[in-house]
JSON list of C-alpha atoms in Angstrom, two decimals:
[
{"chain": "A", "resi": 1, "resn": "MET", "atom": "CA", "xyz": [1.70, -18.98, -9.22]},
{"chain": "A", "resi": 2, "resn": "ILE", "atom": "CA", "xyz": [-0.15, -21.65, -6.65]},
{"chain": "A", "resi": 3, "resn": "ASP", "atom": "CA", "xyz": [-1.92, -24.15, -8.80]},
{"chain": "A", "resi": 4, "resn": "HIS", "atom": "CA", "xyz": [-4.39, -25.80, -5.73]},
{"chain": "A", "resi": 5, "resn": "ARG", "atom": "CA", "xyz": [-5.80, -28.17, -8.02]},
{"chain": "A", "resi": 6, "resn": "MET", "atom": "CA", "xyz": [-2.59, -30.24, -7.73]},
{"chain": "A", "resi": 7, "resn": "TYR", "atom": "CA", "xyz": [-1.38, -29.55, -4.25]},
{"chain": "A", "resi": 8, "resn": "PRO", "atom": "CA", "xyz": [-3.42, -29.99, -1.35]},
{"chain": "A", "resi": 9, "resn": "ARG", "atom": "CA", "xyz": [-3.48, -27.06, 1.63]},
{"chain": "A", "resi": 10, "resn": "GLY", "atom": "CA", "xyz": [-1.66, -27.54, 4.88]},
{"chain": "A", "resi": 11, "resn": "PRO", "atom": "CA", "xyz": [-0.02, -25.90, 7.53]},
{"chain": "A", "resi": 12, "resn": "ILE", "atom": "CA", "xyz": [3.17, -25.61, 5.81]},
{"chain": "A", "resi": 13, "resn": "ILE", "atom": "CA", "xyz": [3.53, -22.85, 2.95]},
{"chain": "A", "resi": 14, "resn": "GLY", "atom": "CA", "xyz": [1.96, -24.69, -0.32]},
{"chain": "A", "resi": 15, "resn": "LEU", "atom": "CA", "xyz": [3.67, -25.47, -3.19]},
{"chain": "A", "resi": 16, "resn": "VAL", "atom": "CA", "xyz": [4.16, -23.01, -6.49]},
{"chain": "A", "resi": 17, "resn": "GLU", "atom": "CA", "xyz": [6.15, -23.01, -10.06]},
{"chain": "A", "resi": 18, "resn": "PRO", "atom": "CA", "xyz": [9.38, -22.70, -10.22]},
{"chain": "A", "resi": 19, "resn": "VAL", "atom": "CA", "xyz": [10.19, -19.11, -10.31]},
{"chain": "A", "resi": 20, "resn": "LEU", "atom": "CA", "xyz": [11.87, -18.11, -13.66]},
{"chain": "A", "resi": 21, "resn": "ARG", "atom": "CA", "xyz": [12.10, -14.43, -13.51]},
{"chain": "A", "resi": 22, "resn": "SER", "atom": "CA", "xyz": [13.80, -11.66, -12.16]},
{"chain": "A", "resi": 23, "resn": "PRO", "atom": "CA", "xyz": [14.13, -10.41, -9.55]},
{"chain": "A", "resi": 24, "resn": "LEU", "atom": "CA", "xyz": [13.30, -13.22, -7.52]},
{"chain": "A", "resi": 25, "resn": "ARG", "atom": "CA", "xyz": [12.80, -11.62, -4.13]},
{"chain": "A", "resi": 26, "resn": "ASP", "atom": "CA", "xyz": [10.10, -9.86, -5.59]},
{"chain": "A", "resi": 27, "resn": "GLN", "atom": "CA", "xyz": [8.13, -12.79, -7.41]},
{"chain": "A", "resi": 28, "resn": "ILE", "atom": "CA", "xyz": [8.40, -14.45, -3.85]},
{"chain": "A", "resi": 29, "resn": "ARG", "atom": "CA", "xyz": [7.30, -11.89, -1.86]},
{"chain": "A", "resi": 30, "resn": "GLN", "atom": "CA", "xyz": [4.34, -11.55, -4.02]},
{"chain": "A", "resi": 31, "resn": "ALA", "atom": "CA", "xyz": [3.35, -15.23, -3.61]},
{"chain": "A", "resi": 32, "resn": "VAL", "atom": "CA", "xyz": [2.92, -15.19, -0.18]},
{"chain": "A", "resi": 33, "resn": "LEU", "atom": "CA", "xyz": [1.41, -11.70, -0.11]},
{"chain": "A", "resi": 34, "resn": "ASP", "atom": "CA", "xyz": [-1.06, -13.33, -2.91]},
{"chain": "A", "resi": 35, "resn": "GLY", "atom": "CA", "xyz": [-1.47, -16.45, -0.40]},
{"chain": "A", "resi": 36, "resn": "LEU", "atom": "CA", "xyz": [-2.48, -14.07, 2.57]},
{"chain": "A", "resi": 37, "resn": "VAL", "atom": "CA", "xyz": [-4.91, -12.10, 0.44]},
{"chain": "A", "resi": 38, "resn": "ASP", "atom": "CA", "xyz": [-6.66, -15.60, -0.88]},
{"chain": "A", "resi": 39, "resn": "GLY", "atom": "CA", "xyz": [-6.66, -16.62, 2.73]},
{"chain": "A", "resi": 40, "resn": "ARG", "atom": "CA", "xyz": [-4.69, -19.71, 1.93]},
{"chain": "A", "resi": 41, "resn": "TRP", "atom": "CA", "xyz": [-2.53, -19.30, 4.77]},
{"chain": "A", "resi": 42, "resn": "LYS", "atom": "CA", "xyz": [-3.83, -18.29, 8.32]},
{"chain": "A", "resi": 43, "resn": "PRO", "atom": "CA", "xyz": [-2.33, -16.75, 11.27]},
{"chain": "A", "resi": 44, "resn": "GLY", "atom": "CA", "xyz": [0.21, -19.44, 12.69]},
{"chain": "A", "resi": 45, "resn": "ASP", "atom": "CA", "xyz": [0.86, -21.28, 9.68]},
{"chain": "A", "resi": 46, "resn": "ARG", "atom": "CA", "xyz": [4.55, -22.03, 9.35]},
{"chain": "A", "resi": 47, "resn": "ILE", "atom": "CA", "xyz": [6.76, -20.84, 5.90]},
{"chain": "A", "resi": 48, "resn": "VAL", "atom": "CA", "xyz": [9.67, -22.98, 5.82]},
{"chain": "A", "resi": 49, "resn": "GLU", "atom": "CA", "xyz": [12.55, -21.03, 4.22]},
{"chain": "A", "resi": 50, "resn": "ARG", "atom": "CA", "xyz": [14.23, -24.66, 2.95]},
{"chain": "A", "resi": 51, "resn": "ARG", "atom": "CA", "xyz": [11.12, -26.25, 1.60]},
{"chain": "A", "resi": 52, "resn": "MET", "atom": "CA", "xyz": [9.57, -22.95, -0.22]},
{"chain": "A", "resi": 53, "resn": "ALA", "atom": "CA", "xyz": [13.15, -22.75, -1.78]},
{"chain": "A", "resi": 54, "resn": "ALA", "atom": "CA", "xyz": [13.22, -26.11, -3.15]},
{"chain": "A", "resi": 55, "resn": "GLU", "atom": "CA", "xyz": [9.63, -25.71, -4.42]},
{"chain": "A", "resi": 56, "resn": "LEU", "atom": "CA", "xyz": [10.62, -22.74, -6.36]},
{"chain": "A", "resi": 57, "resn": "GLY", "atom": "CA", "xyz": [13.48, -23.95, -8.00]},
{"chain": "A", "resi": 58, "resn": "VAL", "atom": "CA", "xyz": [16.02, -21.60, -6.52]},
{"chain": "A", "resi": 59, "resn": "SER", "atom": "CA", "xyz": [18.43, -20.95, -3.40]},
{"chain": "A", "resi": 60, "resn": "GLN", "atom": "CA", "xyz": [17.19, -20.00, -0.01]},
{"chain": "A", "resi": 61, "resn": "ALA", "atom": "CA", "xyz": [18.86, -16.27, -0.20]},
{"chain": "A", "resi": 62, "resn": "PRO", "atom": "CA", "xyz": [15.93, -15.08, -2.33]},
{"chain": "A", "resi": 63, "resn": "VAL", "atom": "CA", "xyz": [13.37, -16.45, 0.11]},
{"chain": "A", "resi": 64, "resn": "ARG", "atom": "CA", "xyz": [14.99, -14.93, 2.91]},
{"chain": "A", "resi": 65, "resn": "GLU", "atom": "CA", "xyz": [15.22, -11.52, 1.74]},
{"chain": "A", "resi": 66, "resn": "ALA", "atom": "CA", "xyz": [11.54, -11.85, 0.73]},
{"chain": "A", "resi": 67, "resn": "LEU", "atom": "CA", "xyz": [10.82, -12.85, 3.99]},
{"chain": "A", "resi": 68, "resn": "ARG", "atom": "CA", "xyz": [12.66, -10.31, 5.99]},
{"chain": "A", "resi": 69, "resn": "GLU", "atom": "CA", "xyz": [10.91, -7.88, 4.32]},
{"chain": "A", "resi": 70, "resn": "LEU", "atom": "CA", "xyz": [7.46, -9.15, 5.04]},
{"chain": "A", "resi": 71, "resn": "GLU", "atom": "CA", "xyz": [9.17, -9.33, 8.57]},
{"chain": "A", "resi": 72, "resn": "ALA", "atom": "CA", "xyz": [9.41, -5.51, 8.50]},
{"chain": "A", "resi": 73, "resn": "LEU", "atom": "CA", "xyz": [5.87, -4.91, 7.53]},
{"chain": "A", "resi": 74, "resn": "ARG", "atom": "CA", "xyz": [5.20, -7.50, 10.31]},
{"chain": "A", "resi": 75, "resn": "LEU", "atom": "CA", "xyz": [3.10, -9.45, 8.35]},
{"chain": "A", "resi": 76, "resn": "ILE", "atom": "CA", "xyz": [5.30, -12.84, 9.18]},
{"chain": "A", "resi": 77, "resn": "GLU", "atom": "CA", "xyz": [7.35, -13.60, 12.31]},
{"chain": "A", "resi": 78, "resn": "SER", "atom": "CA", "xyz": [10.57, -15.70, 12.99]},
{"chain": "A", "resi": 79, "resn": "ALA", "atom": "CA", "xyz": [12.08, -16.99, 15.74]},
{"chain": "A", "resi": 80, "resn": "PRO", "atom": "CA", "xyz": [15.21, -18.61, 16.02]},
{"chain": "A", "resi": 81, "resn": "ASN", "atom": "CA", "xyz": [15.16, -22.52, 15.37]},
{"chain": "A", "resi": 82, "resn": "LYS", "atom": "CA", "xyz": [11.40, -21.94, 14.66]},
{"chain": "A", "resi": 83, "resn": "GLY", "atom": "CA", "xyz": [11.44, -20.52, 11.19]},
{"chain": "A", "resi": 84, "resn": "ALA", "atom": "CA", "xyz": [8.93, -18.05, 10.15]},
{"chain": "A", "resi": 85, "resn": "ARG", "atom": "CA", "xyz": [5.12, -17.89, 10.52]},
{"chain": "A", "resi": 86, "resn": "VAL", "atom": "CA", "xyz": [2.20, -15.82, 9.96]},
{"chain": "A", "resi": 87, "resn": "ARG", "atom": "CA", "xyz": [1.46, -13.19, 12.50]},
{"chain": "A", "resi": 88, "resn": "GLY", "atom": "CA", "xyz": [-1.21, -13.36, 14.47]},
{"chain": "A", "resi": 89, "resn": "LEU", "atom": "CA", "xyz": [-2.59, -9.64, 13.09]},
{"chain": "A", "resi": 90, "resn": "THR", "atom": "CA", "xyz": [-4.61, -7.64, 15.61]},
{"chain": "A", "resi": 91, "resn": "ARG", "atom": "CA", "xyz": [-6.93, -4.44, 15.38]},
{"chain": "A", "resi": 92, "resn": "SER", "atom": "CA", "xyz": [-4.35, -2.47, 17.03]},
{"chain": "A", "resi": 93, "resn": "ASP", "atom": "CA", "xyz": [-1.44, -3.74, 13.99]},
{"chain": "A", "resi": 94, "resn": "LEU", "atom": "CA", "xyz": [-3.94, -3.09, 11.14]},
{"chain": "A", "resi": 95, "resn": "ARG", "atom": "CA", "xyz": [-5.09, 0.23, 12.86]},
{"chain": "A", "resi": 96, "resn": "GLU", "atom": "CA", "xyz": [-1.11, 1.81, 12.92]},
{"chain": "A", "resi": 97, "resn": "VAL", "atom": "CA", "xyz": [-0.79, 0.75, 8.97]},
{"chain": "A", "resi": 98, "resn": "TYR", "atom": "CA", "xyz": [-3.94, 3.00, 8.16]},
{"chain": "A", "resi": 99, "resn": "GLU", "atom": "CA", "xyz": [-2.34, 5.82, 10.20]},
{"chain": "A", "resi": 100, "resn": "VAL", "atom": "CA", "xyz": [0.45, 5.73, 8.53]},
{"chain": "A", "resi": 101, "resn": "ARG", "atom": "CA", "xyz": [-0.90, 5.82, 5.02]},
{"chain": "A", "resi": 102, "resn": "ALA", "atom": "CA", "xyz": [-3.50, 8.48, 6.18]},
{"chain": "A", "resi": 103, "resn": "GLY", "atom": "CA", "xyz": [-0.57, 10.86, 7.07]},
{"chain": "A", "resi": 104, "resn": "LEU", "atom": "CA", "xyz": [0.99, 9.82, 3.66]},
{"chain": "A", "resi": 105, "resn": "GLU", "atom": "CA", "xyz": [-2.08, 10.46, 1.52]},
{"chain": "A", "resi": 106, "resn": "GLU", "atom": "CA", "xyz": [-2.66, 14.08, 3.43]},
{"chain": "A", "resi": 107, "resn": "THR", "atom": "CA", "xyz": [0.75, 15.02, 2.66]},
{"chain": "A", "resi": 108, "resn": "ALA", "atom": "CA", "xyz": [0.68, 13.74, -0.88]},
{"chain": "A", "resi": 109, "resn": "VAL", "atom": "CA", "xyz": [-2.65, 15.59, -1.92]},
{"chain": "A", "resi": 110, "resn": "ARG", "atom": "CA", "xyz": [-1.17, 19.07, -0.61]},
{"chain": "A", "resi": 111, "resn": "LEU", "atom": "CA", "xyz": [1.91, 18.21, -2.61]},
{"chain": "A", "resi": 112, "resn": "GLY", "atom": "CA", "xyz": [-0.22, 17.94, -6.14]},
{"chain": "A", "resi": 113, "resn": "ARG", "atom": "CA", "xyz": [-3.93, 17.20, -7.43]},
{"chain": "A", "resi": 114, "resn": "PRO", "atom": "CA", "xyz": [-4.47, 14.11, -9.10]},
{"chain": "A", "resi": 115, "resn": "SER", "atom": "CA", "xyz": [-6.21, 14.14, -12.35]},
{"chain": "A", "resi": 116, "resn": "VAL", "atom": "CA", "xyz": [-9.97, 14.16, -11.91]},
{"chain": "A", "resi": 117, "resn": "GLU", "atom": "CA", "xyz": [-10.67, 12.45, -15.04]},
{"chain": "A", "resi": 118, "resn": "ALA", "atom": "CA", "xyz": [-8.43, 9.37, -13.47]},
{"chain": "A", "resi": 119, "resn": "LEU", "atom": "CA", "xyz": [-10.29, 9.44, -10.06]},
{"chain": "A", "resi": 120, "resn": "ARG", "atom": "CA", "xyz": [-13.65, 9.18, -11.46]},
{"chain": "A", "resi": 121, "resn": "THR", "atom": "CA", "xyz": [-12.61, 6.28, -14.12]},
{"chain": "A", "resi": 122, "resn": "HIS", "atom": "CA", "xyz": [-11.86, 4.69, -10.88]},
{"chain": "A", "resi": 123, "resn": "LEU", "atom": "CA", "xyz": [-14.67, 5.57, -9.23]},
{"chain": "A", "resi": 124, "resn": "GLY", "atom": "CA", "xyz": [-16.90, 4.08, -11.85]},
{"chain": "A", "resi": 125, "resn": "ARG", "atom": "CA", "xyz": [-14.59, 1.29, -11.63]},
{"chain": "A", "resi": 126, "resn": "LEU", "atom": "CA", "xyz": [-15.37, 0.85, -8.21]},
{"chain": "A", "resi": 127, "resn": "ARG", "atom": "CA", "xyz": [-19.05, 1.30, -8.45]},
{"chain": "A", "resi": 128, "resn": "ASP", "atom": "CA", "xyz": [-19.57, -1.47, -11.22]},
{"chain": "A", "resi": 129, "resn": "ALA", "atom": "CA", "xyz": [-17.34, -3.71, -8.56]},
{"chain": "A", "resi": 130, "resn": "ALA", "atom": "CA", "xyz": [-19.50, -2.77, -6.08]},
{"chain": "A", "resi": 131, "resn": "ALA", "atom": "CA", "xyz": [-22.69, -3.65, -8.21]},
{"chain": "A", "resi": 132, "resn": "ARG", "atom": "CA", "xyz": [-21.45, -7.02, -9.12]},
{"chain": "A", "resi": 133, "resn": "GLY", "atom": "CA", "xyz": [-20.60, -7.82, -5.37]},
{"chain": "A", "resi": 134, "resn": "SER", "atom": "CA", "xyz": [-17.09, -8.58, -5.99]},
{"chain": "A", "resi": 135, "resn": "PRO", "atom": "CA", "xyz": [-14.84, -7.53, -2.87]},
{"chain": "A", "resi": 136, "resn": "ARG", "atom": "CA", "xyz": [-11.49, -8.31, -4.71]},
{"chain": "A", "resi": 137, "resn": "ASP", "atom": "CA", "xyz": [-12.10, -5.93, -7.16]},
{"chain": "A", "resi": 138, "resn": "GLN", "atom": "CA", "xyz": [-14.02, -3.40, -4.94]},
{"chain": "A", "resi": 139, "resn": "VAL", "atom": "CA", "xyz": [-10.71, -3.19, -3.07]},
{"chain": "A", "resi": 140, "resn": "ARG", "atom": "CA", "xyz": [-8.58, -3.43, -6.04]},
{"chain": "A", "resi": 141, "resn": "HIS", "atom": "CA", "xyz": [-10.25, -0.20, -7.62]},
{"chain": "A", "resi": 142, "resn": "GLY", "atom": "CA", "xyz": [-10.46, 1.60, -4.27]},
{"chain": "A", "resi": 143, "resn": "VAL", "atom": "CA", "xyz": [-6.76, 1.26, -3.82]},
{"chain": "A", "resi": 144, "resn": "ALA", "atom": "CA", "xyz": [-6.18, 2.40, -7.51]},
{"chain": "A", "resi": 145, "resn": "PHE", "atom": "CA", "xyz": [-8.57, 5.19, -6.84]},
{"chain": "A", "resi": 146, "resn": "HIS", "atom": "CA", "xyz": [-6.11, 6.70, -4.05]},
{"chain": "A", "resi": 147, "resn": "ARG", "atom": "CA", "xyz": [-2.74, 5.46, -5.95]},
{"chain": "A", "resi": 148, "resn": "GLU", "atom": "CA", "xyz": [-3.56, 8.19, -8.21]},
{"chain": "A", "resi": 149, "resn": "ILE", "atom": "CA", "xyz": [-3.62, 10.72, -5.63]},
{"chain": "A", "resi": 150, "resn": "VAL", "atom": "CA", "xyz": [-0.32, 9.30, -4.25]},
{"chain": "A", "resi": 151, "resn": "GLU", "atom": "CA", "xyz": [1.46, 9.34, -7.45]},
{"chain": "A", "resi": 152, "resn": "ALA", "atom": "CA", "xyz": [-0.07, 12.55, -8.37]},
{"chain": "A", "resi": 153, "resn": "SER", "atom": "CA", "xyz": [2.35, 14.28, -5.42]},
{"chain": "A", "resi": 154, "resn": "GLY", "atom": "CA", "xyz": [5.44, 13.70, -7.59]},
{"chain": "A", "resi": 155, "resn": "ASN", "atom": "CA", "xyz": [7.48, 12.72, -4.83]},
{"chain": "A", "resi": 156, "resn": "GLU", "atom": "CA", "xyz": [9.01, 9.49, -5.32]},
{"chain": "A", "resi": 157, "resn": "VAL", "atom": "CA", "xyz": [10.24, 8.56, -1.71]},
{"chain": "A", "resi": 158, "resn": "LEU", "atom": "CA", "xyz": [6.29, 9.18, -0.71]},
{"chain": "A", "resi": 159, "resn": "VAL", "atom": "CA", "xyz": [4.61, 7.22, -3.55]},
{"chain": "A", "resi": 160, "resn": "SER", "atom": "CA", "xyz": [7.57, 4.50, -2.29]},
{"chain": "A", "resi": 161, "resn": "VAL", "atom": "CA", "xyz": [6.81, 4.42, 1.28]},
{"chain": "A", "resi": 162, "resn": "TRP", "atom": "CA", "xyz": [3.03, 4.42, 0.31]},
{"chain": "A", "resi": 163, "resn": "GLU", "atom": "CA", "xyz": [3.42, 0.67, -2.07]},
{"chain": "A", "resi": 164, "resn": "SER", "atom": "CA", "xyz": [6.01, -0.52, 0.98]},
{"chain": "A", "resi": 165, "resn": "LEU", "atom": "CA", "xyz": [2.35, -0.29, 3.40]},
{"chain": "A", "resi": 166, "resn": "CYS", "atom": "CA", "xyz": [1.24, -3.13, 1.03]},
{"chain": "A", "resi": 167, "resn": "VAL", "atom": "CA", "xyz": [-2.26, -1.19, 0.92]},
{"chain": "A", "resi": 168, "resn": "GLU", "atom": "CA", "xyz": [-4.08, -3.81, -0.82]},
{"chain": "A", "resi": 169, "resn": "VAL", "atom": "CA", "xyz": [-3.43, -6.43, 1.30]},
{"chain": "A", "resi": 170, "resn": "TRP", "atom": "CA", "xyz": [-3.93, -4.77, 4.64]},
{"chain": "A", "resi": 171, "resn": "SER", "atom": "CA", "xyz": [-7.40, -3.92, 2.84]},
{"chain": "A", "resi": 172, "resn": "HIS", "atom": "CA", "xyz": [-8.22, -7.61, 2.54]},
{"chain": "A", "resi": 173, "resn": "LEU", "atom": "CA", "xyz": [-6.64, -8.66, 5.98]},
{"chain": "A", "resi": 174, "resn": "SER", "atom": "CA", "xyz": [-8.94, -5.84, 7.44]},
{"chain": "A", "resi": 175, "resn": "ILE", "atom": "CA", "xyz": [-12.51, -7.18, 6.20]},
{"chain": "A", "resi": 176, "resn": "ARG", "atom": "CA", "xyz": [-11.27, -10.89, 6.36]},
{"chain": "A", "resi": 177, "resn": "LEU", "atom": "CA", "xyz": [-10.01, -10.55, 9.59]},
{"chain": "A", "resi": 178, "resn": "PHE", "atom": "CA", "xyz": [-12.30, -7.92, 11.10]},
{"chain": "A", "resi": 179, "resn": "ARG", "atom": "CA", "xyz": [-15.10, -7.45, 9.06]},
{"chain": "A", "resi": 180, "resn": "THR", "atom": "CA", "xyz": [-14.47, -4.12, 8.35]},
{"chain": "A", "resi": 181, "resn": "HIS", "atom": "CA", "xyz": [-16.37, -2.63, 5.42]},
{"chain": "A", "resi": 182, "resn": "PRO", "atom": "CA", "xyz": [-14.28, -3.29, 2.28]},
{"chain": "A", "resi": 183, "resn": "HIS", "atom": "CA", "xyz": [-13.47, -0.15, 0.21]},
{"chain": "A", "resi": 184, "resn": "GLU", "atom": "CA", "xyz": [-16.55, -0.23, -1.95]},
{"chain": "A", "resi": 185, "resn": "ASN", "atom": "CA", "xyz": [-18.79, 2.07, -0.62]},
{"chain": "A", "resi": 186, "resn": "VAL", "atom": "CA", "xyz": [-19.49, 4.23, -3.15]},
{"chain": "A", "resi": 187, "resn": "ALA", "atom": "CA", "xyz": [-20.91, 6.88, -1.51]},
{"chain": "A", "resi": 188, "resn": "ASP", "atom": "CA", "xyz": [-17.85, 7.46, 1.29]},
{"chain": "A", "resi": 189, "resn": "HIS", "atom": "CA", "xyz": [-15.99, 8.34, -2.10]},
{"chain": "A", "resi": 190, "resn": "GLU", "atom": "CA", "xyz": [-18.46, 10.42, -3.42]},
{"chain": "A", "resi": 191, "resn": "PRO", "atom": "CA", "xyz": [-17.52, 13.69, -1.04]},
{"chain": "A", "resi": 192, "resn": "LEU", "atom": "CA", "xyz": [-13.88, 12.91, -2.00]},
{"chain": "A", "resi": 193, "resn": "MET", "atom": "CA", "xyz": [-14.74, 13.23, -5.57]},
{"chain": "A", "resi": 194, "resn": "GLU", "atom": "CA", "xyz": [-16.38, 16.57, -5.02]},
{"chain": "A", "resi": 195, "resn": "ALA", "atom": "CA", "xyz": [-14.30, 18.06, -3.08]},
{"chain": "A", "resi": 196, "resn": "PHE", "atom": "CA", "xyz": [-11.62, 17.35, -5.70]},
{"chain": "A", "resi": 197, "resn": "GLU", "atom": "CA", "xyz": [-13.94, 18.73, -8.48]},
{"chain": "A", "resi": 198, "resn": "ARG", "atom": "CA", "xyz": [-14.13, 22.17, -6.78]},
{"chain": "A", "resi": 199, "resn": "ASP", "atom": "CA", "xyz": [-10.26, 21.80, -5.43]},
{"chain": "A", "resi": 200, "resn": "ASP", "atom": "CA", "xyz": [-11.64, 21.90, -1.83]},
{"chain": "A", "resi": 201, "resn": "PRO", "atom": "CA", "xyz": [-8.67, 23.36, 0.47]},
{"chain": "A", "resi": 202, "resn": "GLY", "atom": "CA", "xyz": [-9.02, 21.42, 2.86]},
{"chain": "A", "resi": 203, "resn": "LEU", "atom": "CA", "xyz": [-8.99, 17.97, 0.46]},
{"chain": "A", "resi": 204, "resn": "GLY", "atom": "CA", "xyz": [-6.03, 17.03, 3.19]},
{"chain": "A", "resi": 205, "resn": "VAL", "atom": "CA", "xyz": [-8.33, 17.02, 6.15]},
{"chain": "A", "resi": 206, "resn": "LEU", "atom": "CA", "xyz": [-10.92, 15.36, 4.38]},
{"chain": "A", "resi": 207, "resn": "LEU", "atom": "CA", "xyz": [-8.75, 12.19, 2.86]},
{"chain": "A", "resi": 208, "resn": "ARG", "atom": "CA", "xyz": [-7.16, 11.61, 6.04]},
{"chain": "A", "resi": 209, "resn": "GLU", "atom": "CA", "xyz": [-10.57, 11.03, 7.80]},
{"chain": "A", "resi": 210, "resn": "HIS", "atom": "CA", "xyz": [-11.71, 9.25, 5.23]},
{"chain": "A", "resi": 211, "resn": "VAL", "atom": "CA", "xyz": [-8.56, 7.05, 5.16]},
{"chain": "A", "resi": 212, "resn": "LEU", "atom": "CA", "xyz": [-8.89, 6.14, 8.99]},
{"chain": "A", "resi": 213, "resn": "GLY", "atom": "CA", "xyz": [-12.39, 6.00, 8.93]},
{"chain": "A", "resi": 214, "resn": "TYR", "atom": "CA", "xyz": [-11.95, 2.23, 7.71]},
{"chain": "A", "resi": 215, "resn": "ALA", "atom": "CA", "xyz": [-9.25, 1.14, 10.27]},
{"chain": "A", "resi": 216, "resn": "PRO", "atom": "CA", "xyz": [-10.49, -1.64, 12.21]},
{"chain": "A", "resi": 217, "resn": "VAL", "atom": "CA", "xyz": [-11.40, -0.39, 16.14]},
{"chain": "A", "resi": 218, "resn": "GLU", "atom": "CA", "xyz": [-11.04, -2.39, 19.10]},
{"chain": "A", "resi": 219, "resn": "PRO", "atom": "CA", "xyz": [-14.62, -3.65, 20.76]},
{"chain": "A", "resi": 220, "resn": "GLU", "atom": "CA", "xyz": [-14.71, -1.01, 23.92]},
{"chain": "A", "resi": 221, "resn": "GLU", "atom": "CA", "xyz": [-14.16, 1.93, 21.15]},
{"chain": "A", "resi": 222, "resn": "ARG", "atom": "CA", "xyz": [-17.89, 1.10, 19.44]},
{"chain": "A", "resi": 223, "resn": "ALA", "atom": "CA", "xyz": [-19.66, 1.07, 22.68]}
]
């Protein structure tokens, strides 16, 4: 974890404690994701592979693997002789992620139904987070509500693809970069909760529309 009391912020990725546990790639990937969520690294900031490996006390191989995964998620970009940088994200980038996520969740709910009691628990935590005015917890509990739905599908491939989208990270980026509303809006989740309680046959469509409702839109679409 990065200790910002010890290390200054700058355009190059901050120092982090040496990685001691495996898998190294996953920890490195998570360190970068945490930095994106917290806003420590902005679009255009450089991620120097060699320096990051030295700071972590590892070889460059796991760093390179982690950065490749993040590049596949379109969170960073690299160019020959220029290294890796945080991508300048657009509304279109985020909307495409939400479209894929919406399709996955619609499919998930057609394959299996989650525990209504578990959803109520997540919704209660979401409500508490909103009352405390904690955007980070609002996103975390909102994502947990949806993860419950996805995991209930019983389809490991679907769950893996959904998790690979880094839903929580994209939610934070959407809020910070484009001022979209965080998933703390309990009123938006109440109709879903009620639909699950009555086992509504139209849940798939309702869930898809719910997810797409949070996707950033282009300014002209608001006119």
